[in-house]
Every structure is written in structure tokens, then in C-alpha cells.
Amino acid sequence: MATAAVRCLLTVAVVLAPLLAGADAGRPLSTGFYNKKCPNVQSIVRAAMAQAVTAEPRMGASILRMFFHDCFVNGCDASILLDDTASFTGEKNAGPNANSVRGYEVIDAIKTQVEVSCNATVSCADILALAARDAVNLLGGPTWTVYLGRRDALTASQSAANANLPGPGSSLATLITMFGNKGLSPRDMTALSGAHTVGQARCSTFRDRIYNDANINTTFASLRQQTCPQASGDATLAPIDAQTPEAFDNAYYRNLMSKQGLFHSDQELFNGGSQDALVKKYSGNAAMFAADFAKAMVKMGAISPLTGTQGEVRLNCRNAN
Ligand code: HEM
């Protein structure tokens, strides 16, 4: 009898505990968050991303970067998607984002489709996390299971974006500190930097490197100087990985080993410092890079999410409800 009573009490406790915890914020993300509430969300995002990346492969890179810039600024809360309002100046026009982050209309289009299937259910923050995962995979990179249940911020901060996102002139020590501030290890940082195996950059972001750095391959520097003059052409684009700019592979690390990192910050990962050995490993072991990148993306995707009753599920990703 006593055993049965204890068992009964335990059962009640096991059933109630998640319900009680769920009433509060701070509930962890989970893989099955939308299984019942919006079973089609993952296939909607995947199909829309496939269409966007087929139309323009660079869009995969742009969405991946958007997710990084969201997560590093007050957590993965879709704050980057908010337009400025009378009460706050948001992140879109912060230094690292203005005339640079792109793909907002792709997220809008996905959100519209998701709302048709599951009204007021899936957050913009989760849509962005899924879209970034699919972007990598569609460009030939790894895939991973996305933890879900993020909610959307009510506000955004331009000053937080300016303070938390590393610039292309950063030293290795600065990169390690800035990623460390987000709970990411130097290894995570070096793996995540492998995202620069896809996408494009403006001349203004790498001019200093191609004219003033010593640890640069001279042929590579001359090539980039042809379309990025000293005093003009700020917005002219160059591929970040000159070898395979549309393939999510490990060529980025081989570029670093031949002193062909496009940003000063990239080359800092292979410049006689603590990350040299890891860069060398990734350059020769695509599977190891893919596995570490996926792991680090899951970690980055868990930076300070709003959960439970925090924030909201936005109806339009550009505005709070
Ligand atoms: C380690 C510190 C990092 C620095 C200093 C940095 C800096 C930059 C800069 C300056 C650009 C070019 C922007 C422009 O010209 O408009 C860029 C592009 C890009 N970054 Fe990073 N980044 C870093 C880490 C990351 C991470 C962690 C990711 C993703 C996981 C990422 C993904 C990308 C992608 C995909 C592009 C190309 C975007 C496009 O073509 O639209 N970056 N980054």
C-alpha cells in the first residue's frame, strides 16, 4: 500500500513538474516544441529556403550571418528583424548591420507562409534558427537538429549591436573575449568563423588588410586590390572564400594556411597563435569541421533565448505586436 501511495505521489510530481516549470520563463528549448502546434513548420522553412538559395546562392550566406548577428545581440530573439520605432532605435542600422545584413524579405516571406498554416504560433526567432540551419545544409554543409521554443523580443538595441558584434579588424584576443562573453569557447569561435567559406564582403571591410597587413599572400592581395582601390569602391564585393564561394566546405581554413584570409580577423586564427593547430586540423578534415560547426551552431542558437511567458510570438517579424 505504502509503495503504491509513493508511486502515485511520484507520478503526480512527474506530471506536474514540467507544467509548473513551464509557467515561468527560463524553460529550456526543445526539439519537439512545434510537433503538435505546427507540425509543418520545418518543411515550410526548408522549401522556402531551397527556393531562395536556388534563386541566389549568396542568400544562404546572408541568412546564416543574420542569425549570428541576432544571437550575439541580447540573445537569439529576432531583435535584429525589428524596424526602428518612435520608442527605440533598432539594430538594422547599427554599424555591423547597415547596408550589410540582407535577407529580411526572405524571413518575411517564410513568416507569411507559416502564419497561414499556424497562426500566431511560431516565433520569428525560431524561423531564423531553422532558416540558418537549412541555409548551411543547402549550400553543401552539415545539418543538425534545431532546439526550438524561442520567443520574440519586444525591443531592439542599436548600441548593443555596436558593442557586441566583432569587427573585421579584431585581434585574436578580442575574438576569443567577445565569443567567450557569449559562452562560446575559442574552439567554437574558430569553427563558427568557418561560415566565411560562403558569402561576399564589401571592400570597405577588407581594405586595411589588403593594403596594410604583412601576413598576406601578395598575389592574393594584388588580386583584391584590383577591385578595391585605396580611395574608392567601398561597396564593391569580393567573395570571402575565393576558391569555392558558394560551397559550404573547409576551403576557408586552407585559405588561412596560405595567408588568403580576406579579413584581418580571419587571418588572426592562423598567425602563430592558439588556434593554428585547430585551423590546420579543419583544413585537412572536412568531417571534423562539419561536426564542430554544427555543435557550435546549436550552442550559439541557445544564447539567452526568451522562453515561456517572456517576449511574444510576433505576427510580423518587423514589428512588435
Ligand atoms: C569571428 C568574428 C567575425 C567577424 C569579425 C565577421 C565579420 C564579417 C564581415 C566584416 C563581413 C562582411 C560584411 C559586409 O561586407 O557587408 C562578414 C560576412 C559574413 N559573415 Fe562574418 N564575421 C565573424 C563571424 C561570423 C560568424 C560566427 C558567422 C556565422 C556563423 C559569420 C557569417 C558570415 C557570412 C555568411 C558572411 C557573408 C554574408 C553575405 O554574403 O551576405 N560571420 N563577416
XYZ file of C-alpha atoms and ligand atoms in Angstrom:
364
model
C 0.000 0.000 0.000
C 2.699 2.404 1.089
C 4.629 1.703 -2.112
C 1.540 2.334 -4.235
C 0.922 5.665 -2.486
C 4.518 6.745 -3.014
C 4.326 5.716 -6.662
C 1.112 7.698 -7.072
C 2.654 10.795 -5.495
C 5.729 10.445 -7.686
C 3.571 10.185 -10.794
C 1.724 13.362 -9.860
C 5.037 15.115 -9.258
C 6.468 13.947 -12.592
C 3.372 15.099 -14.483
C 3.094 18.430 -12.693
C 6.743 19.456 -12.604
C 7.074 20.421 -16.278
C 3.706 22.179 -16.201
C 4.720 24.243 -13.203
C 8.168 24.995 -14.588
C 6.610 25.870 -17.944
C 4.585 28.637 -16.391
C 7.795 30.523 -15.793
C 10.363 31.943 -18.095
C 13.645 30.105 -18.433
C 12.128 26.908 -19.816
C 14.797 25.232 -21.950
C 14.480 24.942 -25.697
C 13.360 21.566 -27.031
C 13.436 19.760 -30.368
C 9.753 18.865 -30.407
C 8.349 22.266 -29.444
C 6.106 22.578 -32.534
C 5.432 18.877 -33.153
C 1.786 19.254 -32.177
C 1.304 23.025 -32.555
C 2.767 23.401 -36.045
C 3.962 20.089 -37.475
C 4.681 21.588 -40.918
C 6.922 24.448 -39.843
C 10.190 22.714 -40.654
C 9.091 21.701 -44.154
C 7.756 25.199 -44.880
C 11.064 26.788 -43.889
C 13.105 24.227 -45.797
C 11.140 24.637 -49.027
C 11.272 28.438 -48.866
C 14.998 28.418 -48.183
C 15.583 25.965 -51.026
C 13.784 28.376 -53.349
C 15.730 31.391 -52.072
C 19.130 29.679 -52.282
C 18.423 28.317 -55.757
C 17.470 31.813 -56.921
C 20.616 33.276 -55.327
C 23.154 31.061 -53.533
C 24.542 34.050 -51.604
C 21.194 34.324 -49.800
C 22.143 31.207 -47.825
C 25.212 33.025 -46.545
C 23.224 36.159 -45.778
C 20.637 34.326 -43.670
C 23.362 32.474 -41.767
C 25.021 35.783 -40.920
C 21.700 37.319 -39.901
C 21.269 34.562 -37.312
C 24.764 35.205 -35.887
C 24.035 38.931 -35.664
C 20.729 38.203 -33.941
C 22.130 35.789 -31.348
C 25.100 37.960 -30.364
C 22.896 40.936 -29.526
C 20.750 40.241 -26.460
C 20.318 36.592 -27.469
C 18.525 34.774 -30.283
C 15.309 36.770 -30.014
C 14.748 38.110 -33.550
C 15.601 41.600 -32.311
C 17.616 42.150 -35.496
C 14.384 41.945 -37.524
C 12.655 44.862 -35.773
C 12.349 48.129 -37.668
C 13.131 51.341 -35.784
C 10.184 52.874 -33.920
C 9.491 56.132 -32.106
C 10.496 54.475 -28.833
C 13.722 52.715 -29.870
C 16.452 52.728 -32.486
C 16.914 49.145 -33.520
C 19.771 47.012 -34.810
C 19.276 47.185 -38.566
C 21.171 50.454 -38.841
C 23.947 49.585 -36.386
C 27.468 49.740 -37.847
C 27.918 45.993 -38.460
C 24.432 45.647 -39.997
C 23.676 48.765 -42.058
C 23.967 48.214 -45.823
C 25.329 44.801 -44.987
C 22.899 42.361 -43.373
C 20.452 41.210 -46.013
C 17.636 38.701 -46.417
C 14.937 40.364 -44.300
C 12.393 39.852 -47.093
C 13.166 36.116 -47.184
C 12.311 35.797 -43.488
C 9.159 37.893 -44.069
C 8.051 35.552 -46.858
C 8.627 32.459 -44.697
C 6.767 34.045 -41.789
C 3.782 34.810 -44.036
C 3.618 31.169 -45.115
C 3.992 29.883 -41.560
C 1.210 32.193 -40.349
C -1.140 30.732 -42.969
C -0.503 27.228 -41.604
C -0.237 28.021 -37.892
C -1.458 31.455 -36.872
C 0.364 33.202 -34.003
C 2.334 30.086 -33.066
C 5.900 30.091 -34.408
C 8.297 32.848 -33.342
C 10.432 34.807 -35.798
C 13.449 33.789 -33.688
C 12.749 30.094 -34.306
C 12.107 30.688 -38.005
C 15.519 32.358 -38.269
C 17.223 29.462 -36.414
C 15.657 26.927 -38.783
C 16.385 29.041 -41.861
C 20.074 29.381 -40.910
C 20.379 25.612 -40.430
C 18.767 24.951 -43.810
C 20.930 27.611 -45.490
C 24.127 25.819 -44.429
C 22.838 22.430 -45.494
C 21.536 23.681 -48.863
C 24.996 25.082 -49.635
C 26.523 21.637 -49.019
C 27.271 21.915 -45.301
C 26.133 19.804 -42.361
C 22.678 19.674 -40.856
C 21.644 19.443 -37.201
C 18.565 19.291 -35.022
C 17.385 22.774 -34.053
C 16.190 23.307 -30.485
C 13.019 25.405 -30.538
C 10.775 27.448 -28.293
C 12.461 30.859 -28.563
C 10.153 33.848 -28.252
C 10.498 37.238 -29.907
C 11.867 40.380 -28.307
C 9.652 43.415 -27.823
C 12.530 45.795 -28.422
C 15.945 46.075 -30.071
C 19.111 47.983 -29.293
C 21.410 49.682 -31.758
C 24.043 50.314 -29.099
C 24.050 46.631 -28.077
C 24.592 45.663 -31.730
C 27.506 48.085 -31.999
C 29.024 46.778 -28.771
C 28.599 43.015 -29.186
C 29.494 42.223 -32.784
C 33.192 41.792 -33.605
C 34.663 43.864 -36.420
C 36.940 42.658 -39.249
C 39.945 44.371 -37.689
C 39.651 42.355 -34.442
C 42.660 40.647 -32.891
C 42.602 37.004 -31.833
C 42.406 38.073 -28.184
C 39.367 40.263 -28.910
C 37.632 37.475 -30.832
C 38.221 34.997 -28.017
C 36.903 37.507 -25.452
C 33.818 38.502 -27.464
C 32.815 34.888 -28.117
C 33.699 33.986 -24.525
C 31.288 36.688 -23.356
C 28.544 34.673 -25.105
C 29.566 31.364 -23.533
C 31.381 30.183 -26.654
C 34.862 28.639 -26.438
C 37.829 29.533 -28.655
C 37.192 26.242 -30.461
C 33.546 27.256 -31.065
C 34.780 30.622 -32.356
C 37.228 29.054 -34.796
C 34.593 26.590 -36.024
C 31.923 29.292 -36.423
C 34.345 31.511 -38.334
C 34.302 28.738 -40.960
C 30.994 30.326 -42.035
C 33.268 32.628 -44.038
C 33.572 29.776 -46.516
C 30.497 31.319 -48.168
C 29.291 34.812 -48.964
C 30.633 38.169 -50.024
C 32.194 41.181 -48.367
C 32.447 44.865 -49.206
C 35.803 46.409 -49.997
C 35.454 48.754 -47.008
C 35.644 45.749 -44.660
C 38.924 44.327 -46.009
C 40.755 47.362 -47.460
C 43.055 47.724 -44.471
C 44.009 44.084 -44.723
C 44.910 44.041 -48.425
C 46.989 47.247 -48.228
C 48.462 47.183 -44.745
C 48.801 43.623 -43.414
C 52.130 41.816 -43.661
C 50.863 38.233 -43.278
C 49.021 38.192 -46.607
C 49.767 36.293 -49.815
C 50.980 39.012 -52.204
C 49.268 37.589 -55.310
C 46.006 37.423 -53.378
C 46.422 40.983 -52.093
C 47.100 42.304 -55.636
C 44.048 40.482 -56.987
C 41.773 42.016 -54.379
C 43.348 45.470 -54.814
C 42.238 45.445 -58.460
C 38.594 45.851 -57.456
C 39.148 47.504 -54.076
C 41.157 50.710 -54.609
C 42.692 52.688 -51.754
C 40.280 55.606 -52.004
C 37.089 54.393 -53.688
C 34.871 51.387 -54.308
C 33.743 50.938 -50.708
C 30.730 48.858 -51.687
C 32.403 46.644 -54.300
C 32.015 42.986 -53.343
C 34.521 40.153 -53.240
C 33.986 36.515 -52.259
C 35.202 35.789 -48.732
C 36.413 32.349 -49.862
C 37.894 32.900 -53.318
C 38.145 29.159 -54.035
C 34.539 27.929 -53.580
C 32.410 30.967 -52.602
C 29.086 29.140 -52.894
C 30.035 25.853 -51.250
C 29.937 25.286 -47.513
C 33.220 23.375 -47.248
C 36.514 23.662 -45.356
C 38.368 25.679 -48.022
C 38.285 28.685 -45.651
C 40.871 27.004 -43.424
C 43.133 26.163 -46.353
C 42.899 29.839 -47.362
C 44.085 30.836 -43.901
C 47.046 28.477 -44.177
C 48.072 30.118 -47.458
C 47.611 33.609 -45.953
C 44.498 34.246 -48.022
C 42.098 35.110 -45.243
C 40.064 38.086 -46.504
C 39.603 39.843 -43.162
C 42.340 40.692 -40.708
C 40.187 38.874 -38.125
C 40.129 35.699 -40.263
C 43.897 35.601 -40.617
C 44.266 36.112 -36.860
C 43.109 32.476 -36.484
C 46.266 31.338 -38.260
C 49.025 33.727 -37.342
C 51.217 31.835 -34.898
C 48.627 31.832 -32.107
C 46.496 29.417 -30.104
C 44.127 28.479 -32.963
C 46.785 27.499 -35.530
C 46.637 23.782 -34.701
C 42.836 23.680 -34.980
C 42.859 25.560 -38.299
C 45.327 23.006 -39.598
C 43.085 20.137 -38.454
C 39.946 21.621 -40.028
C 41.811 22.289 -43.267
C 42.558 18.595 -43.634
C 39.453 17.113 -42.046
C 36.170 18.310 -43.512
C 34.132 15.950 -41.340
C 35.668 17.286 -38.153
C 34.915 20.861 -39.206
C 31.336 19.961 -40.165
C 30.690 18.254 -36.815
C 32.236 21.063 -34.757
C 30.420 23.734 -36.769
C 27.053 22.038 -36.218
C 27.728 21.690 -32.486
C 28.770 25.317 -32.181
C 25.683 26.493 -34.093
C 23.443 24.687 -31.604
C 25.358 26.396 -28.799
C 25.135 29.809 -30.464
C 21.412 29.228 -31.027
C 20.929 28.805 -27.292
C 22.349 32.209 -26.313
C 19.890 33.847 -23.876
C 16.623 32.878 -25.557
C 13.339 34.329 -24.347
C 11.126 31.399 -23.359
C 7.924 30.584 -21.509
C 5.984 33.787 -20.996
C 8.847 36.140 -21.898
C 8.533 38.268 -25.038
C 5.883 37.258 -27.553
C 5.245 35.456 -30.811
C 5.344 38.302 -33.285
C 2.814 38.276 -36.127
C 5.005 40.408 -38.382
C 8.740 39.950 -37.846
C 9.407 43.662 -38.418
C 7.203 44.953 -35.593
C 6.214 44.020 -32.084
C 2.512 43.095 -31.907
C 34.638 35.954 -35.835
C 34.186 37.180 -35.959
C 33.532 37.669 -37.220
C 33.803 38.824 -37.856
C 34.828 39.862 -37.447
C 32.973 38.869 -39.031
C 32.944 39.918 -39.939
C 32.278 39.885 -41.148
C 32.306 40.935 -42.122
C 33.038 42.265 -41.967
C 31.578 40.545 -43.185
C 31.334 41.314 -44.495
C 30.146 42.247 -44.321
C 29.974 43.214 -45.466
O 30.899 43.437 -46.228
O 28.873 43.762 -45.619
C 31.090 39.218 -42.896
C 30.321 38.460 -43.733
C 29.801 37.236 -43.407
N 29.864 36.627 -42.169
Fe 31.061 37.138 -40.644
N 32.204 37.747 -39.078
C 32.507 36.980 -37.976
C 31.914 35.784 -37.617
C 30.892 35.184 -38.324
C 30.110 34.081 -37.845
C 30.226 33.454 -36.452
C 29.237 33.763 -38.833
C 28.166 32.725 -38.845
C 28.152 31.653 -38.083
C 29.512 34.655 -39.945
C 28.921 34.604 -41.176
C 29.174 35.459 -42.214
C 28.676 35.248 -43.563
C 27.941 34.025 -44.050
C 29.053 36.379 -44.313
C 28.681 36.684 -45.762
C 27.288 37.302 -45.790
C 26.752 37.662 -47.149
O 27.315 37.328 -48.170
O 25.686 38.315 -47.178
N 30.485 35.522 -39.581
N 31.511 38.858 -41.648
